[in-house]
Amino acid sequence: MRILDRNIIKYKFSFLLSFLLLLSGEAFSEQQRVSLRWKPSQGAESYLLELSEDRDFLRVHHFYKTKNFRYEFNSQDSKFYVRVVGINVDGARGVSSPIISLADKFAAAPKVKVERPSTVVASSEELRISLGDPKTSGPSSNSPGSPNSQKQVPVSTYYRVNGGEWQKYEGSISLSQEGWNEVEFYSEDILGNKETPKKTKYLKDTTAPQVRLIGEKKGQSGLIEIKSGAELTLQVTEEGAGMEEITINLAARDGSGAEVNLTLSGEEAKKPIKISSADIDGLSILRWEANDKAGNYIQSEIPLLIDAKHPVCLFAPTEGKLREDGIYYLKENGLIAIRCEDPGTGSGLSKLEYKIGNGPVQPYQNPIGFNAGIHSVTVFTSDRVGNRAEFKIKVNALRPDWQKTGSELQEK
């Protein structure tokens, strides 16, 4: 693997090529598939994958065009060399990538039995496949006594897509229909020898995986609000070539607290994905990048409000004060006001209730009055995502004629 990075005219294209050995084929047959992947090139709007029979690329045999960064080759291309060329919006070509021998890659690719009845090809605006060189392929006449028994008879190849009209094959076939495409083809020589039509299927997939956050609603802030520690669930939908990989990141925007990084591939990437928000607080960003086996790629992000803190309450006696012994001293029928707030990054106050002693729990609306005597007060509060808190205070409401003792409070 290496990087090629050069300047051409106004645009610069660089390539980082790597190969993946993947498997596919007819139902319960043994076939191979090799995948080429490269990094996006600056200024490139699409890519040409050019194939040649010689390493020096004296002649391009055929090509595939795609807007993605991955392409899968089937055994029909195993004898060729390949290079990737970036194309900008004006049609200008970039510098070619390193040249790779597909023969070497296919030689290393294992063969296994698979059930999928087709070959998956990379997505493309103009997907083209090759049946080989139309000038040299096809049957030959080798019947005894034939003057052409040692020579190849010129042939013409014909094809049709999805039961359409038969067309003469000129070097490549364009598939315009999304989804499965059935291609039939046969060759016929100038002597009228016609082979039995063959069939193959190709999957054209130009739709990126769909990823969405499910089961969550927006709160007062206009953002999706959740309690810290709760699980988020991402639902992935991929109805084409199948999921390749998804990478997920969840972190507080200010960089504080914990961070979640998760990468899943294959079958695991198809299932609903659970993401924990434990130890994350405040405005956060949930990001993901996903690509399918056809090379379609998507990235997105959602801002979230993750609330780890419960509301905080303050108590303010209208007449009286909090003594060092932790008791609020009031005059008889004195009042205590309660003010509770959710922290600035919180979801907001949802409920504020209280009870005096073993009395009933009731909503707090106005400052609380107390008869003479000692009272215990319990305050219950919660925010909009379910963070709860409980506060307890003691109140001593004194009558004006209470018996005073001690030199400091004695009056005459």
XYZ file of C-alpha atoms in Angstrom:
412
model
C 0.000 0.000 0.000
C 1.426 3.397 -0.890
C 0.275 6.912 -1.644
C 0.687 8.615 -4.999
C 0.279 12.368 -4.747
C 1.123 14.642 -7.674
C -0.088 17.867 -9.178
C -1.775 18.089 -12.556
C -2.817 21.388 -14.139
C -5.299 22.760 -11.569
C -6.315 19.564 -9.737
C -4.507 17.167 -7.469
C -5.626 13.533 -7.132
C -3.987 11.061 -4.781
C -4.726 7.372 -4.325
C -4.266 4.934 -1.511
C -5.065 1.475 -2.830
C -5.757 -1.657 -0.867
C -7.339 -5.001 -1.730
C -9.871 -7.083 0.152
C -10.476 -10.705 -0.751
C -14.224 -11.322 -0.810
C -16.361 -14.247 -1.847
C -19.389 -14.636 -4.048
C -20.816 -16.763 -6.821
C -23.678 -18.801 -8.211
C -25.897 -20.680 -5.753
C -23.699 -23.246 -3.971
C -20.881 -22.714 -6.493
C -17.256 -21.898 -5.920
C -16.192 -18.490 -7.127
C -13.938 -15.622 -6.149
C -14.276 -11.906 -5.848
C -11.561 -9.323 -5.216
C -12.268 -5.837 -3.880
C -10.229 -2.722 -4.609
C -10.503 0.192 -2.199
C -8.896 3.626 -2.382
C -9.009 6.865 -0.454
C -10.959 9.835 -1.857
C -8.870 12.132 -4.040
C -9.022 15.897 -3.708
C -10.897 17.381 -6.655
C -12.155 14.057 -8.007
C -15.866 13.914 -8.845
C -15.777 10.299 -10.101
C -13.277 7.532 -10.831
C -12.384 5.363 -13.812
C -11.092 1.865 -13.165
C -9.166 1.104 -16.340
C -8.201 -2.478 -17.170
C -5.453 -3.553 -19.550
C -3.908 -6.852 -20.598
C -0.397 -5.424 -20.249
C 1.260 -3.778 -17.272
C 2.382 -0.785 -19.355
C -1.221 0.027 -20.306
C -0.466 0.369 -24.006
C -4.174 -0.217 -24.557
C -7.150 0.051 -22.210
C -9.241 -3.081 -22.717
C -12.326 -1.798 -20.845
C -13.236 0.340 -17.859
C -15.708 0.794 -15.022
C -16.891 4.184 -13.791
C -17.963 4.905 -10.226
C -18.401 7.748 -7.760
C -17.485 5.538 -4.821
C -14.173 4.518 -3.285
C -14.474 0.757 -3.633
C -15.032 -1.703 -6.474
C -15.388 -5.454 -6.640
C -13.934 -7.468 -9.486
C -15.128 -10.863 -10.618
C -13.196 -13.709 -12.193
C -13.898 -12.345 -15.679
C -11.353 -9.598 -14.916
C -8.769 -11.827 -13.266
C -6.259 -11.672 -16.114
C -6.082 -7.878 -16.280
C -4.040 -5.117 -14.713
C -5.991 -2.259 -13.160
C -5.385 1.386 -12.319
C -7.652 4.089 -10.885
C -7.914 7.550 -12.416
C -9.737 10.459 -10.774
C -11.979 12.637 -12.967
C -12.959 16.177 -11.964
C -16.270 17.922 -12.728
C -14.836 19.266 -15.996
C -13.791 15.801 -17.141
C -10.059 16.368 -16.617
C -8.077 13.257 -15.657
C -5.897 13.048 -12.622
C -2.685 11.115 -12.183
C -3.187 7.366 -12.305
C -2.883 5.225 -9.211
C -0.261 2.470 -8.899
C -0.913 -0.419 -11.276
C -2.155 -3.613 -9.659
C -2.178 -7.126 -11.088
C -5.597 -8.659 -10.607
C -4.139 -12.040 -11.511
C -1.960 -11.930 -8.389
C -4.909 -10.937 -6.219
C -7.207 -13.623 -7.584
C -4.478 -16.223 -7.121
C -4.490 -15.425 -3.405
C -8.268 -15.294 -3.049
C -9.849 -18.443 -1.570
C -12.782 -20.242 -3.145
C -15.751 -21.237 -1.034
C -19.302 -22.348 -1.598
C -21.754 -19.500 -1.370
C -25.500 -19.207 -1.716
C -25.829 -15.754 -3.217
C -26.888 -16.285 -6.849
C -25.031 -13.387 -8.377
C -22.033 -11.153 -8.530
C -22.109 -7.901 -6.598
C -20.627 -4.990 -8.482
C -19.791 -1.548 -7.199
C -22.220 1.293 -7.509
C -21.917 3.605 -10.469
C -23.831 6.250 -12.338
C -22.942 4.353 -15.496
C -22.197 0.797 -14.495
C -20.385 -1.126 -17.201
C -19.412 -4.771 -17.324
C -17.233 -6.680 -19.737
C -17.712 -10.032 -21.472
C -14.185 -9.987 -22.851
C -12.743 -8.810 -26.171
C -15.523 -9.134 -28.791
C -12.936 -9.556 -31.568
C -11.305 -12.670 -30.132
C -13.879 -14.358 -27.886
C -16.417 -16.948 -28.901
C -16.558 -20.460 -30.345
C -14.230 -21.727 -33.078
C -14.852 -24.266 -35.790
C -12.651 -27.310 -35.138
C -14.549 -29.991 -36.986
C -12.351 -32.554 -38.756
C -11.408 -31.521 -42.283
C -12.455 -27.975 -41.777
C -9.994 -25.487 -43.325
C -10.438 -23.401 -40.185
C -9.814 -26.238 -37.720
C -6.652 -24.561 -36.365
C -7.902 -20.986 -36.675
C -10.324 -18.940 -34.703
C -13.353 -17.925 -36.703
C -14.467 -14.276 -36.311
C -17.452 -14.043 -34.024
C -20.031 -11.524 -32.930
C -21.405 -11.446 -29.393
C -24.928 -10.351 -28.523
C -26.506 -9.581 -25.195
C -29.678 -8.333 -23.587
C -30.436 -6.978 -20.126
C -33.514 -7.965 -18.122
C -35.211 -9.577 -21.104
C -34.874 -6.510 -23.327
C -33.837 -6.293 -26.961
C -30.751 -8.185 -28.117
C -27.841 -5.865 -28.862
C -24.422 -6.373 -30.371
C -21.688 -6.423 -27.794
C -19.040 -3.762 -28.444
C -16.783 -4.191 -25.449
C -18.888 -3.349 -22.421
C -22.467 -3.391 -21.199
C -24.104 -0.467 -19.436
C -26.474 -1.322 -16.605
C -28.807 1.539 -15.774
C -31.361 -0.208 -13.558
C -30.896 -0.133 -9.804
C -31.008 -3.544 -8.142
C -30.638 -6.939 -9.754
C -29.927 -7.074 -13.483
C -30.026 -10.305 -15.484
C -27.629 -10.310 -18.421
C -27.934 -12.913 -21.190
C -25.311 -13.261 -23.898
C -24.154 -15.565 -26.667
C -21.671 -15.585 -29.524
C -22.214 -16.461 -33.174
C -19.502 -17.005 -35.789
C -19.641 -16.144 -39.486
C -20.435 -19.775 -40.286
C -23.660 -19.571 -38.344
C -22.506 -21.565 -35.322
C -24.389 -20.121 -32.367
C -23.758 -20.999 -28.755
C -26.472 -21.483 -26.184
C -27.159 -18.164 -24.387
C -25.633 -17.875 -20.955
C -27.072 -15.959 -18.032
C -25.526 -14.038 -15.204
C -26.866 -11.604 -12.624
C -25.412 -8.353 -11.394
C -26.490 -6.175 -8.524
C -26.291 -2.469 -9.185
C -26.372 -0.705 -5.837
C -26.106 3.091 -5.797
C -27.938 3.640 -2.509
C -25.943 4.215 0.650
C -26.962 2.490 3.903
C -29.633 4.328 5.865
C -28.831 4.968 9.544
C -31.271 6.542 11.992
C -31.643 7.017 15.722
C -34.838 5.358 16.928
C -36.984 5.668 20.040
C -35.902 9.197 20.978
C -37.781 12.513 20.874
C -36.776 16.129 20.971
C -37.116 18.006 24.251
C -37.622 21.625 25.255
C -34.195 22.544 23.959
C -35.101 21.445 20.444
C -32.538 18.654 20.701
C -32.932 14.985 21.483
C -32.549 14.797 25.265
C -31.577 11.678 27.205
C -30.452 10.794 30.681
C -26.747 10.074 30.974
C -26.230 6.319 31.099
C -29.256 5.558 28.929
C -28.754 3.524 25.765
C -29.185 4.967 22.304
C -30.255 2.683 19.472
C -29.178 3.133 15.867
C -31.161 1.282 13.202
C -29.242 0.430 10.020
C -31.060 -0.369 6.781
C -29.156 -1.772 3.797
C -31.201 -3.494 1.106
C -28.564 -3.744 -1.611
C -25.139 -5.344 -1.543
C -25.060 -5.646 2.250
C -23.305 -3.763 5.014
C -19.547 -3.537 5.014
C -18.796 -1.421 8.084
C -20.123 1.287 10.379
C -18.085 3.473 12.730
C -19.820 5.385 15.545
C -18.534 8.106 17.857
C -20.336 9.758 20.778
C -18.632 12.472 22.808
C -19.375 15.690 24.690
C -18.842 18.711 22.489
C -16.469 20.359 24.945
C -14.345 17.213 25.104
C -15.100 16.509 28.761
C -16.132 13.187 30.238
C -16.186 9.845 28.511
C -16.233 9.068 24.789
C -17.663 6.118 22.869
C -15.963 4.727 19.760
C -17.473 1.684 18.090
C -16.769 -0.099 14.785
C -18.920 -2.965 13.529
C -18.769 -4.924 10.298
C -20.578 -7.718 8.485
C -23.577 -9.266 10.216
C -23.053 -7.244 13.399
C -23.478 -4.014 11.435
C -26.966 -5.079 10.308
C -28.439 -5.425 13.790
C -29.812 -2.544 15.905
C -26.763 -0.973 17.534
C -26.846 -0.051 21.230
C -24.667 2.847 22.369
C -24.211 3.653 26.048
C -24.093 7.290 27.145
C -22.614 6.557 30.573
C -20.348 9.271 31.999
C -21.201 11.732 29.223
C -22.815 15.045 30.118
C -23.911 18.173 28.313
C -24.210 19.026 24.623
C -22.840 16.037 22.728
C -22.466 14.886 19.130
C -23.378 11.430 17.837
C -21.497 10.786 14.579
C -21.420 7.821 12.248
C -19.841 6.720 8.987
C -21.198 3.704 7.122
C -20.449 1.986 3.835
C -21.902 -1.030 2.080
C -20.231 -3.776 0.053
C -20.815 -1.857 -3.160
C -18.806 1.104 -1.867
C -21.696 3.453 -1.141
C -20.720 5.705 1.746
C -22.620 7.981 4.130
C -21.646 10.086 7.119
C -23.870 12.094 9.419
C -24.149 13.513 12.911
C -26.853 14.460 15.417
C -26.495 16.895 18.334
C -27.782 15.491 21.635
C -28.360 16.864 25.100
C -27.128 14.236 27.549
C -28.118 15.132 31.102
C -26.137 13.606 33.958
C -27.126 16.008 36.755
C -30.230 16.264 38.884
C -31.818 19.627 39.750
C -30.396 21.575 42.705
C -32.653 23.260 45.290
C -32.196 26.305 47.512
C -34.333 27.171 50.577
C -35.029 30.776 51.541
C -36.927 31.642 54.756
C -38.904 34.863 54.375
C -38.284 35.643 58.058
C -35.687 33.737 59.953
C -32.402 32.088 59.192
C -30.456 28.858 59.016
C -28.533 28.309 62.208
C -25.260 26.428 62.564
C -27.113 23.389 63.838
C -28.668 22.967 60.357
C -32.159 23.986 61.402
C -34.139 26.818 59.864
C -35.553 29.026 62.676
C -38.736 30.892 61.822
C -41.409 32.890 63.557
C -44.722 31.121 63.986
C -46.445 30.891 60.588
C -43.171 31.849 58.971
C -42.589 30.871 55.329
C -39.864 29.061 53.428
C -39.586 29.433 49.653
C -38.060 26.665 47.562
C -36.236 27.364 44.329
C -34.950 24.476 42.226
C -32.998 24.725 38.998
C -31.539 22.260 36.550
C -27.897 22.960 35.661
C -27.301 25.016 32.517
C -26.643 21.939 30.372
C -29.652 20.115 31.810
C -32.994 19.204 30.317
C -35.020 21.464 32.608
C -37.106 21.071 35.750
C -40.019 18.690 35.390
C -41.440 18.167 38.887
C -41.165 19.779 42.320
C -43.074 18.290 45.285
C -42.765 18.245 49.063
C -44.189 16.764 52.218
C -44.094 17.835 55.844
C -43.368 15.005 58.246
C -45.441 11.986 57.294
C -48.047 14.096 55.538
C -49.108 13.753 51.925
C -46.831 14.612 49.012
C -48.081 17.717 47.263
C -46.871 19.927 44.428
C -44.919 23.007 45.409
C -46.547 26.212 44.196
C -46.065 28.871 46.891
C -43.785 29.332 49.917
C -44.623 26.848 52.699
C -45.982 28.085 56.055
C -45.268 26.336 59.377
C -47.146 26.216 62.661
C -45.190 26.481 65.859
C -43.006 23.482 66.511
C -40.261 21.417 64.925
C -40.940 20.029 61.447
C -39.090 17.831 58.947
C -39.562 18.711 55.282
C -38.730 16.433 52.344
C -38.493 17.919 48.855
C -38.716 15.753 45.718
C -37.544 17.062 42.358
C -36.808 15.641 38.919
C -35.809 16.898 35.477
C -37.274 16.079 32.072
C -35.088 13.040 31.424
C -35.632 11.446 34.831
C -32.740 12.611 37.005
C -34.244 12.737 40.519
C -33.140 14.237 43.799
C -34.442 14.342 47.366
C -33.630 17.061 49.894
C -34.455 17.105 53.620
C -34.472 20.072 55.982
C -35.653 20.764 59.538
C -37.693 23.795 60.511
C -38.296 25.171 64.030
C -41.185 27.681 64.122
C -41.114 29.636 67.391
C -43.999 31.329 69.236
C -43.343 34.897 70.380
C -43.791 33.862 74.021
C -41.465 30.896 74.020
C -39.446 30.386 77.205
C -36.026 31.897 76.681
C -32.986 30.827 78.633
C -29.379 31.847 78.669
C -27.823 35.278 79.091
C -27.654 35.975 75.336
C -31.395 35.735 74.718
C -32.738 36.708 78.132
C -35.041 39.692 78.255
C -36.609 41.567 81.170
